[in-house]
Amino acid sequence: MVLSQQFSDSSKKTATKMILKMLDYISEDRLIQMFQLVKKISNNPDVHDVMDNLIRFFRSEHPSKNIFYRVLERIPKKNRYKIYNTLFNNAWFVGGIKKDQFEQLHGVRPPFMIILSPTFRCNLRCKGCYTIGYGYKADLEYGVIKRLLKECMEMGIYFVTVLGGEPLVYPHLFQMIEEHPEIFFQVYTNGTLLNQEVAERFTELGNVLVVISIEGYEEETDRWRGKGVYKKIIQAMENLNKAGMIFGTSSTVTRQNIYKVSSFEFVDFLIEKGSILQNYFLYVPVNGKADFTLMVTPEQRNHLRKRVMEIRDTRPIFVMDFWNDGPYVCGCIAGGRRYLHVNANGDIEPCVYTHIASHNIKTHTLTDALKSHLFQKIRESQPHNPNHLRPCMIIDNPHVLRRIIHETNPYFTHPGAEEIYTKKAKDMDEYAARYAPLADKVWEEEYLSDKKWSERIRTFEKRSFKRVLNETRRASASQ
């Protein structure tokens, strides 16, 4: 049972009301009290870890804690309540209870979130986009999406990231968000269609965070996305600011722009423009037109890792680095461990960059995909490497993904998706081999030798291993 023994259901409702009331008045003491209440109404160890870290964080003199004040002071009070109810109460507490029940019934635990690409249509043709291989025509029927989101809520998933294509091209985007007020949506957009009316619509809905893609300043962004795009992005940010809407930013990191997008100057620029979140995604050659010259070097990847840690220590902005942050989540999170991807053709993929599937949401359920041989084999293999700085089964451990493909025989979800597993397999192996020595040295010297990090790693691995072991035993018993 997720709720702690100290709190009955009625006590939980009372605590929730107290938390919502605390959101009316912003102070350090109130935030700490709120985190303590959150901790008391859940016995989920992941929730406790996060709350303990936040309490320590706010009791410190850490300069980046100002981000919470930036967020809370920026958004209307009614949206504070919406964000708490969707992102925290539903996604963690209500969702946690439902996930427990689902796991007991089906023998597999649902992920925290799904990524949904309702369309592959896009008004841009960005260089190196991971969706090029899919084409630019597919839309997922809204009826299918409604059924998908209904299943998500039934199994305890209340966090949905919306990608594309370009989500603002999808005709049912706002309808989807409005008709599912229990869910927190994170919408990634190129920003070019985000006019004042769109910005105000997002603010009116409230249960959403907008994330704008930007690859540096004007030169870098327009080189990647097309001439004139940068100026439209800056206008989109101004529109969101005027509407009182919180937003984040995201950068595709390549060998060409890494030093620019990871610079303190660029991050300060994003903060000045109003961004509360900066995501870094490495370019991964999965679109059927692999360009290895765009992939960061081992030294550049390590530079990004160090710079992200420095930004976190000095700037009031959330930063996520989806490869170098492997140590924080015990390696790979794909295959339903923490997330999965439903693309615009309906294919249920292990992750955004793993373009294989064995099930389609038009004819199957998420439950079918989670219990599939493909997803099970991926989870059994996690972490794919004992060094969590080498978490990825695509670019860090390509032999692992080739083995899984051989054992489970999935289909490739677009023409050319097989490229890096066949004719470019040697290039992938060589890329992984070049990064391994540096990553292993850093892992040994900075993580395993650090007492706090080593204890954290062992705790994560113990939890992860126990969950996968239980899942494997249940699957074997049902066969």
Short mmCIF file of C-alpha atoms in Angstrom, two decimals:
data_model
loop_
_atom_site.label_atom_id
_atom_site.label_comp_id
_atom_site.label_asym_id
_atom_site.label_seq_id
_atom_site.Cartn_x
_atom_site.Cartn_y
_atom_site.Cartn_z
CA MET A 1 0.00 0.00 0.00
CA VAL A 2 1.43 3.37 -1.03
CA LEU A 3 -0.03 5.51 1.75
CA SER A 4 1.91 5.40 4.97
CA GLN A 5 0.38 3.83 8.04
CA GLN A 6 0.29 7.21 9.78
CA PHE A 7 -2.14 8.57 7.20
CA SER A 8 -5.60 7.25 6.41
CA ASP A 9 -7.38 8.26 3.20
CA SER A 10 -9.14 11.10 5.03
CA SER A 11 -5.85 12.25 6.52
CA LYS A 12 -4.33 12.24 3.06
CA LYS A 13 -7.11 14.50 1.78
CA THR A 14 -6.53 16.85 4.70
CA ALA A 15 -2.79 16.89 4.03
CA THR A 16 -3.43 17.60 0.36
CA LYS A 17 -5.64 20.57 1.27
CA MET A 18 -2.87 21.86 3.53
CA ILE A 19 -0.35 21.55 0.70
CA LEU A 20 -2.62 23.44 -1.70
CA LYS A 21 -3.10 26.19 0.88
CA MET A 22 0.68 26.48 1.28
CA LEU A 23 0.92 27.20 -2.44
CA ASP A 24 -0.90 30.49 -1.84
CA TYR A 25 2.08 31.92 0.04
CA ILE A 26 5.63 31.33 -1.10
CA SER A 27 8.44 31.05 1.44
CA GLU A 28 11.32 28.73 2.18
CA ASP A 29 9.73 27.44 5.40
CA ARG A 30 6.44 26.71 3.68
CA LEU A 31 8.12 24.81 0.87
CA ILE A 32 10.03 22.66 3.38
CA GLN A 33 6.79 21.99 5.28
CA MET A 34 5.12 21.04 2.00
CA PHE A 35 7.89 18.56 1.14
CA GLN A 36 7.62 17.04 4.62
CA LEU A 37 3.87 16.58 4.18
CA VAL A 38 4.39 15.02 0.77
CA LYS A 39 6.83 12.58 2.33
CA LYS A 40 4.37 11.61 5.07
CA ILE A 41 1.51 10.76 2.71
CA SER A 42 3.58 8.28 0.70
CA ASN A 43 5.82 5.33 1.50
CA ASN A 44 7.13 5.18 -2.05
CA PRO A 45 10.95 5.12 -1.67
CA ASP A 46 11.43 7.16 -4.86
CA VAL A 47 9.16 9.90 -3.48
CA HIS A 48 11.02 9.86 -0.16
CA ASP A 49 14.37 10.19 -1.93
CA VAL A 50 13.19 13.21 -3.91
CA MET A 51 11.59 14.91 -0.90
CA ASP A 52 14.64 14.30 1.32
CA ASN A 53 16.87 15.80 -1.36
CA LEU A 54 14.57 18.82 -1.74
CA ILE A 55 14.48 19.42 2.01
CA ARG A 56 18.29 19.31 2.20
CA PHE A 57 18.43 21.50 -0.87
CA PHE A 58 16.23 24.23 0.64
CA ARG A 59 18.03 24.13 3.95
CA SER A 60 21.28 24.80 2.14
CA GLU A 61 22.49 28.04 0.61
CA HIS A 62 22.32 26.58 -2.88
CA PRO A 63 21.80 29.46 -5.35
CA SER A 64 19.74 27.42 -7.81
CA LYS A 65 16.86 26.97 -5.35
CA ASN A 66 15.60 30.31 -6.60
CA ILE A 67 14.10 28.41 -9.51
CA PHE A 68 11.18 27.35 -7.31
CA TYR A 69 10.42 30.97 -6.58
CA ARG A 70 10.73 31.81 -10.27
CA VAL A 71 8.14 29.15 -11.10
CA LEU A 72 5.69 29.84 -8.28
CA GLU A 73 5.79 33.61 -8.66
CA ARG A 74 5.32 33.40 -12.40
CA ILE A 75 2.23 31.25 -12.81
CA PRO A 76 -1.35 32.12 -11.75
CA LYS A 77 -2.47 30.56 -8.45
CA LYS A 78 -5.09 28.40 -10.15
CA ASN A 79 -2.36 26.86 -12.27
CA ARG A 80 -0.25 26.13 -9.18
CA TYR A 81 -3.10 23.92 -8.00
CA LYS A 82 -3.45 22.27 -11.41
CA ILE A 83 0.26 21.49 -11.57
CA TYR A 84 0.28 20.07 -8.06
CA ASN A 85 -2.81 17.92 -8.70
CA THR A 86 -1.53 16.53 -11.99
CA LEU A 87 2.25 16.44 -11.71
CA PHE A 88 2.49 15.49 -8.02
CA ASN A 89 -0.78 14.19 -6.57
CA ASN A 90 -1.86 12.18 -9.61
CA ALA A 91 1.47 11.26 -11.18
CA TRP A 92 3.09 10.18 -7.89
CA PHE A 93 0.47 9.42 -5.24
CA VAL A 94 -2.68 8.32 -7.09
CA GLY A 95 -0.52 6.90 -9.85
CA GLY A 96 1.65 5.05 -7.34
CA ILE A 97 -1.34 3.24 -5.86
CA LYS A 98 -2.63 2.28 -9.29
CA LYS A 99 0.80 1.11 -10.39
CA ASP A 100 1.03 -1.11 -7.30
CA GLN A 101 -2.34 -2.65 -8.12
CA PHE A 102 -1.45 -3.08 -11.79
CA GLU A 103 1.86 -4.72 -10.91
CA GLN A 104 0.17 -7.19 -8.57
CA LEU A 105 -2.36 -8.09 -11.27
CA HIS A 106 -0.11 -8.19 -14.34
CA GLY A 107 3.36 -8.86 -12.95
CA VAL A 108 4.91 -5.77 -14.56
CA ARG A 109 5.06 -2.19 -13.27
CA PRO A 110 3.87 0.62 -15.55
CA PRO A 111 6.37 3.38 -16.33
CA PHE A 112 6.18 6.84 -14.77
CA MET A 113 5.47 8.46 -18.14
CA ILE A 114 4.85 7.87 -21.81
CA ILE A 115 6.00 9.89 -24.78
CA LEU A 116 3.33 10.39 -27.42
CA SER A 117 3.94 11.63 -30.97
CA PRO A 118 0.39 12.29 -32.26
CA THR A 119 1.70 13.49 -35.62
CA PHE A 120 4.81 13.30 -37.79
CA ARG A 121 3.69 16.31 -39.81
CA CYS A 122 5.96 19.32 -39.36
CA ASN A 123 6.39 22.76 -40.87
CA LEU A 124 10.21 22.48 -40.65
CA ARG A 125 12.81 20.11 -42.08
CA CYS A 126 15.53 20.17 -39.43
CA LYS A 127 18.94 18.73 -40.16
CA GLY A 128 19.51 15.41 -38.41
CA CYS A 129 15.98 15.11 -36.98
CA TYR A 130 15.44 11.62 -35.57
CA THR A 131 11.98 11.44 -37.23
CA ILE A 132 13.14 11.89 -40.85
CA GLY A 133 12.81 8.18 -41.58
CA TYR A 134 9.12 8.12 -40.66
CA GLY A 135 8.14 10.70 -43.26
CA TYR A 136 5.97 13.75 -42.67
CA LYS A 137 2.40 12.51 -43.17
CA ALA A 138 1.19 10.33 -40.32
CA ASP A 139 -1.42 11.44 -37.79
CA LEU A 140 -2.70 9.25 -34.96
CA GLU A 141 -6.50 9.15 -34.85
CA TYR A 142 -7.83 11.07 -31.85
CA GLY A 143 -10.10 8.19 -30.88
CA VAL A 144 -7.02 5.98 -30.53
CA ILE A 145 -5.31 8.63 -28.39
CA LYS A 146 -8.34 8.90 -26.09
CA ARG A 147 -8.30 5.13 -25.58
CA LEU A 148 -4.55 5.23 -24.96
CA LEU A 149 -4.80 8.00 -22.36
CA LYS A 150 -7.71 6.23 -20.65
CA GLU A 151 -5.53 3.14 -20.32
CA CYS A 152 -2.65 5.28 -19.03
CA MET A 153 -4.79 6.68 -16.21
CA GLU A 154 -6.17 3.25 -15.36
CA MET A 155 -2.65 1.90 -14.88
CA GLY A 156 -1.41 5.01 -13.03
CA ILE A 157 0.38 7.02 -15.73
CA TYR A 158 -0.42 10.73 -15.44
CA PHE A 159 2.64 12.27 -17.11
CA VAL A 160 2.59 12.51 -20.92
CA THR A 161 5.28 14.15 -23.04
CA VAL A 162 4.04 15.19 -26.48
CA LEU A 163 6.50 15.18 -29.39
CA GLY A 164 6.13 15.10 -33.16
CA GLY A 165 6.59 16.13 -35.88
CA GLU A 166 5.33 19.43 -34.60
CA PRO A 167 2.56 19.03 -31.98
CA LEU A 168 1.00 22.40 -32.86
CA VAL A 169 0.23 21.00 -36.33
CA TYR A 170 -1.91 18.28 -34.76
CA PRO A 171 -5.54 19.49 -34.91
CA HIS A 172 -6.62 17.86 -31.62
CA LEU A 173 -3.74 18.99 -29.39
CA PHE A 174 -5.67 21.44 -27.23
CA GLN A 175 -8.71 19.17 -27.17
CA MET A 176 -6.51 16.36 -25.87
CA ILE A 177 -5.10 18.50 -23.05
CA GLU A 178 -8.48 20.00 -22.13
CA GLU A 179 -10.32 16.67 -22.09
CA HIS A 180 -7.70 15.09 -19.81
CA PRO A 181 -7.33 17.55 -16.90
CA GLU A 182 -6.02 14.75 -14.65
CA ILE A 183 -2.86 14.42 -16.76
CA PHE A 184 0.21 16.66 -16.82
CA PHE A 185 1.35 17.27 -20.40
CA GLN A 186 4.80 18.37 -21.53
CA VAL A 187 4.65 19.67 -25.10
CA TYR A 188 7.82 19.99 -27.19
CA THR A 189 7.54 22.51 -30.03
CA ASN A 190 9.80 24.23 -32.55
CA GLY A 191 8.09 27.46 -31.49
CA THR A 192 7.41 28.83 -34.95
CA LEU A 193 3.61 28.47 -34.64
CA LEU A 194 3.41 29.66 -31.04
CA ASN A 195 1.63 32.99 -31.43
CA GLN A 196 0.02 35.02 -28.62
CA GLU A 197 -3.31 33.22 -28.94
CA VAL A 198 -1.63 29.81 -28.62
CA ALA A 199 0.40 30.98 -25.62
CA GLU A 200 -2.72 32.19 -23.84
CA ARG A 201 -4.50 28.94 -24.60
CA PHE A 202 -1.71 26.99 -22.91
CA THR A 203 -1.95 29.25 -19.86
CA GLU A 204 -5.72 28.83 -19.74
CA LEU A 205 -5.36 25.03 -19.71
CA GLY A 206 -2.73 25.07 -16.93
CA ASN A 207 -1.86 21.36 -16.83
CA VAL A 208 0.96 21.75 -19.33
CA LEU A 209 4.59 22.77 -19.70
CA VAL A 210 5.79 24.00 -23.08
CA VAL A 211 9.37 23.14 -24.14
CA ILE A 212 10.88 25.06 -27.06
CA SER A 213 13.69 23.58 -29.14
CA ILE A 214 16.70 25.86 -29.65
CA GLU A 215 20.16 24.87 -30.87
CA GLY A 216 22.14 27.91 -29.74
CA TYR A 217 21.94 31.48 -30.94
CA GLU A 218 20.74 32.57 -34.38
CA GLU A 219 23.63 31.07 -36.36
CA GLU A 220 23.42 27.61 -34.75
CA THR A 221 19.63 27.42 -34.62
CA ASP A 222 19.02 28.57 -38.19
CA ARG A 223 21.77 26.27 -39.48
CA TRP A 224 19.94 23.31 -37.93
CA ARG A 225 16.28 24.39 -38.31
CA GLY A 226 16.18 26.86 -41.19
CA LYS A 227 16.66 30.55 -41.83
CA GLY A 228 14.47 32.82 -39.71
CA VAL A 229 13.51 30.17 -37.15
CA TYR A 230 15.56 31.69 -34.34
CA LYS A 231 13.69 34.99 -34.46
CA LYS A 232 10.37 33.14 -34.35
CA ILE A 233 11.57 31.21 -31.29
CA ILE A 234 12.45 34.42 -29.47
CA GLN A 235 9.00 35.79 -30.32
CA ALA A 236 7.39 32.60 -29.01
CA MET A 237 9.22 33.05 -25.69
CA GLU A 238 7.97 36.64 -25.47
CA ASN A 239 4.42 35.44 -26.16
CA LEU A 240 4.63 32.86 -23.38
CA ASN A 241 6.06 35.39 -20.95
CA LYS A 242 3.27 37.83 -21.74
CA ALA A 243 0.70 35.08 -21.16
CA GLY A 244 2.21 34.15 -17.77
CA MET A 245 3.07 30.67 -19.02
CA ILE A 246 6.05 28.71 -17.69
CA PHE A 247 8.20 27.10 -20.34
CA GLY A 248 11.43 25.21 -20.81
CA THR A 249 13.95 24.78 -23.59
CA SER A 250 15.69 21.89 -25.28
CA SER A 251 18.82 21.54 -27.40
CA THR A 252 20.00 18.82 -29.74
CA VAL A 253 23.72 18.55 -28.97
CA THR A 254 26.10 17.94 -31.86
CA ARG A 255 29.83 18.14 -32.44
CA GLN A 256 29.22 21.59 -33.95
CA ASN A 257 27.18 23.35 -31.25
CA ILE A 258 28.09 21.63 -27.97
CA TYR A 259 30.31 24.37 -26.58
CA LYS A 260 27.77 27.03 -27.45
CA VAL A 261 24.69 25.37 -25.92
CA SER A 262 26.57 24.30 -22.78
CA SER A 263 28.14 27.71 -22.14
CA PHE A 264 27.22 29.71 -19.06
CA GLU A 265 26.44 32.64 -21.34
CA PHE A 266 23.84 30.67 -23.31
CA VAL A 267 22.20 29.25 -20.18
CA ASP A 268 22.06 32.74 -18.65
CA PHE A 269 20.46 33.92 -21.89
CA LEU A 270 17.78 31.21 -21.60
CA ILE A 271 17.10 32.15 -17.98
CA GLU A 272 16.79 35.81 -18.96
CA LYS A 273 14.27 34.84 -21.63
CA GLY A 274 12.21 32.97 -19.03
CA SER A 275 13.17 29.30 -19.40
CA ILE A 276 12.88 27.25 -16.19
CA LEU A 277 14.17 24.01 -17.72
CA GLN A 278 16.97 23.16 -20.16
CA ASN A 279 17.17 19.67 -21.70
CA TYR A 280 20.18 18.31 -23.57
CA PHE A 281 19.69 15.50 -26.11
CA LEU A 282 22.68 14.08 -27.92
CA TYR A 283 22.32 13.67 -31.66
CA VAL A 284 21.78 9.95 -32.28
CA PRO A 285 21.97 8.62 -35.89
CA VAL A 286 18.71 6.65 -35.96
CA ASN A 287 16.80 8.27 -38.83
CA GLY A 288 18.12 6.04 -41.61
CA LYS A 289 20.60 8.69 -42.76
CA ALA A 290 23.31 8.29 -40.11
CA ASP A 291 25.82 11.13 -39.98
CA PHE A 292 28.54 10.17 -37.52
CA THR A 293 30.26 13.53 -38.00
CA LEU A 294 27.43 15.12 -36.01
CA MET A 295 27.93 12.89 -32.96
CA VAL A 296 29.82 14.43 -30.06
CA THR A 297 33.32 13.19 -29.29
CA PRO A 298 34.06 11.41 -25.98
CA GLU A 299 35.77 14.54 -24.69
CA GLN A 300 32.79 16.71 -25.69
CA ARG A 301 30.35 14.40 -23.98
CA ASN A 302 32.37 14.56 -20.78
CA HIS A 303 32.59 18.34 -21.12
CA LEU A 304 28.79 18.48 -21.23
CA ARG A 305 28.55 16.26 -18.13
CA LYS A 306 30.86 18.54 -16.14
CA ARG A 307 29.23 21.72 -17.39
CA VAL A 308 25.74 20.49 -16.49
CA MET A 309 26.92 19.81 -12.93
CA GLU A 310 28.36 23.33 -12.76
CA ILE A 311 25.15 24.88 -14.08
CA ARG A 312 23.12 22.99 -11.49
CA ASP A 313 25.35 24.35 -8.76
CA THR A 314 25.17 27.97 -9.86
CA ARG A 315 22.04 28.73 -11.93
CA PRO A 316 18.30 28.87 -11.13
CA ILE A 317 17.24 26.48 -13.88
CA PHE A 318 16.46 22.77 -14.00
CA VAL A 319 18.91 20.97 -16.29
CA MET A 320 18.59 17.44 -17.66
CA ASP A 321 21.20 15.62 -19.72
CA PHE A 322 19.57 12.43 -20.95
CA TRP A 323 22.77 10.42 -21.39
CA ASN A 324 25.17 11.79 -18.79
CA ASP A 325 22.40 11.62 -16.18
CA GLY A 326 22.52 7.83 -16.29
CA PRO A 327 24.00 7.64 -12.75
CA TYR A 328 20.90 9.37 -11.35
CA VAL A 329 18.50 6.73 -12.73
CA CYS A 330 20.63 3.57 -12.74
CA GLY A 331 21.25 3.52 -16.49
CA CYS A 332 18.73 3.06 -19.28
CA ILE A 333 15.07 3.88 -18.56
CA ALA A 334 13.57 2.59 -21.84
CA GLY A 335 11.36 -0.42 -22.50
CA GLY A 336 8.77 0.69 -19.97
CA ARG A 337 11.14 0.87 -17.01
CA ARG A 338 10.49 4.59 -16.72
CA TYR A 339 9.03 5.43 -20.13
CA LEU A 340 8.13 4.29 -23.66
CA HIS A 341 7.14 5.94 -26.94
CA VAL A 342 3.96 5.70 -29.00
CA ASN A 343 4.63 7.15 -32.43
CA ALA A 344 2.24 8.70 -34.96
CA ASN A 345 1.85 5.38 -36.77
CA GLY A 346 0.77 3.79 -33.49
CA ASP A 347 3.92 1.72 -32.99
CA ILE A 348 4.81 1.23 -29.32
CA GLU A 349 8.57 1.72 -29.25
CA PRO A 350 10.93 1.11 -26.29
CA CYS A 351 12.19 4.69 -26.53
CA VAL A 352 12.17 7.68 -28.85
CA TYR A 353 15.46 6.63 -30.45
CA THR A 354 14.84 2.86 -30.59
CA HIS A 355 12.84 2.49 -33.78
CA ILE A 356 11.62 -1.06 -33.32
CA ALA A 357 8.33 -2.48 -32.05
CA SER A 358 6.33 -5.66 -31.64
CA HIS A 359 2.94 -4.05 -30.95
CA ASN A 360 0.82 -1.19 -32.31
CA ILE A 361 -1.60 0.81 -30.17
CA LYS A 362 -4.26 0.59 -32.89
CA THR A 363 -4.56 -3.16 -32.41
CA HIS A 364 -3.03 -3.74 -28.97
CA THR A 365 -2.83 -2.12 -25.53
CA LEU A 366 0.05 -0.63 -23.57
CA THR A 367 -0.30 -3.62 -21.28
CA ASP A 368 0.37 -5.95 -24.21
CA ALA A 369 3.52 -4.01 -25.10
CA LEU A 370 4.81 -3.86 -21.51
CA LYS A 371 4.40 -7.64 -21.19
CA SER A 372 5.90 -8.32 -24.62
CA HIS A 373 9.05 -10.37 -25.16
CA LEU A 374 10.78 -7.28 -26.58
CA PHE A 375 10.13 -4.99 -23.62
CA GLN A 376 10.78 -7.75 -21.10
CA LYS A 377 14.18 -8.53 -22.63
CA ILE A 378 15.15 -4.86 -22.54
CA ARG A 379 14.23 -4.55 -18.87
CA GLU A 380 16.01 -7.78 -17.99
CA SER A 381 19.16 -6.35 -19.58
CA GLN A 382 19.03 -3.09 -17.60
CA PRO A 383 21.37 -1.62 -16.66
CA HIS A 384 23.02 -2.50 -19.94
CA ASN A 385 26.40 -1.62 -18.50
CA PRO A 386 27.71 -1.52 -14.90
CA ASN A 387 29.03 1.95 -15.74
CA HIS A 388 25.94 4.17 -15.71
CA LEU A 389 27.82 6.81 -17.68
CA ARG A 390 27.47 4.30 -20.52
CA PRO A 391 23.72 3.67 -20.16
CA CYS A 392 22.45 3.58 -23.73
CA MET A 393 21.79 0.37 -25.66
CA ILE A 394 22.08 2.32 -28.92
CA ILE A 395 25.29 4.35 -28.73
CA ASP A 396 27.05 2.89 -25.67
CA ASN A 397 26.20 -0.82 -25.84
CA PRO A 398 25.05 -1.47 -29.43
CA HIS A 399 25.86 -5.18 -29.14
CA VAL A 400 23.18 -5.45 -26.44
CA LEU A 401 20.44 -4.04 -28.64
CA ARG A 402 21.50 -6.21 -31.59
CA ARG A 403 21.24 -9.25 -29.34
CA ILE A 404 17.79 -8.21 -28.13
CA ILE A 405 16.64 -7.67 -31.71
CA HIS A 406 17.97 -11.12 -32.67
CA GLU A 407 16.21 -12.78 -29.71
CA THR A 408 12.84 -11.01 -30.00
CA ASN A 409 12.52 -10.39 -33.76
CA PRO A 410 10.67 -7.03 -33.66
CA TYR A 411 9.84 -5.04 -36.79
CA PHE A 412 11.61 -1.80 -37.70
CA THR A 413 9.22 1.13 -37.57
CA HIS A 414 10.39 2.95 -40.67
CA PRO A 415 12.56 2.32 -43.74
CA GLY A 416 16.24 2.69 -42.88
CA ALA A 417 15.77 2.14 -39.15
CA GLU A 418 17.79 -1.05 -39.45
CA GLU A 419 20.83 0.86 -40.79
CA ILE A 420 22.78 1.17 -37.52
CA TYR A 421 22.21 -2.50 -36.70
CA THR A 422 23.36 -3.81 -40.08
CA LYS A 423 25.62 -1.92 -42.48
CA LYS A 424 26.55 0.72 -39.88
CA ALA A 425 26.93 -1.71 -36.97
CA LYS A 426 30.72 -1.54 -37.11
CA ASP A 427 30.62 2.27 -36.96
CA MET A 428 28.38 2.10 -33.89
CA ASP A 429 30.71 -0.37 -32.18
CA GLU A 430 33.71 1.83 -32.90
CA TYR A 431 31.92 4.89 -31.56
CA ALA A 432 31.02 3.09 -28.33
CA ALA A 433 34.59 1.78 -27.99
CA ARG A 434 36.06 5.29 -28.28
CA TYR A 435 33.91 6.60 -25.44
CA ALA A 436 34.34 3.60 -23.10
CA PRO A 437 37.89 4.25 -21.77
CA LEU A 438 37.17 7.85 -20.81
CA ALA A 439 33.77 7.00 -19.30
CA ASP A 440 35.22 4.09 -17.29
CA LYS A 441 37.98 6.30 -15.90
CA VAL A 442 35.49 8.99 -14.83
CA TRP A 443 33.12 6.40 -13.37
CA GLU A 444 35.87 4.93 -11.24
CA GLU A 445 37.45 8.20 -10.11
CA GLU A 446 34.39 10.40 -9.58
CA TYR A 447 31.53 8.04 -8.76
CA LEU A 448 32.65 4.68 -7.34
CA SER A 449 35.31 6.34 -5.19
CA ASP A 450 32.77 8.79 -3.75
CA LYS A 451 30.98 7.34 -0.72
CA LYS A 452 27.68 9.14 -1.28
CA TRP A 453 27.59 8.26 -4.96
CA SER A 454 28.56 4.63 -4.41
CA GLU A 455 25.83 4.20 -1.75
CA ARG A 456 23.29 5.82 -4.06
CA ILE A 457 24.30 3.55 -6.92
CA ARG A 458 24.02 0.41 -4.79
CA THR A 459 20.56 1.46 -3.55
CA PHE A 460 19.29 2.13 -7.06
CA GLU A 461 20.72 -1.12 -8.40
CA LYS A 462 19.23 -3.13 -5.54
CA ARG A 463 15.76 -1.70 -6.16
CA SER A 464 16.04 -2.13 -9.91
CA PHE A 465 17.35 -5.69 -9.67
CA LYS A 466 14.64 -6.70 -7.20
CA ARG A 467 11.89 -5.31 -9.42
CA VAL A 468 13.20 -6.99 -12.57
CA LEU A 469 13.76 -10.28 -10.71
CA ASN A 470 10.17 -10.26 -9.44
CA GLU A 471 8.88 -9.43 -12.90
CA THR A 472 10.90 -12.24 -14.47
CA ARG A 473 9.67 -14.76 -11.92
CA ARG A 474 6.05 -13.77 -12.52
CA ALA A 475 6.50 -13.99 -16.26
CA SER A 476 8.06 -17.46 -15.97
CA ALA A 477 5.28 -18.64 -13.67
CA SER A 478 2.60 -17.51 -16.12
CA GLN A 479 4.15 -19.35 -19.06
#
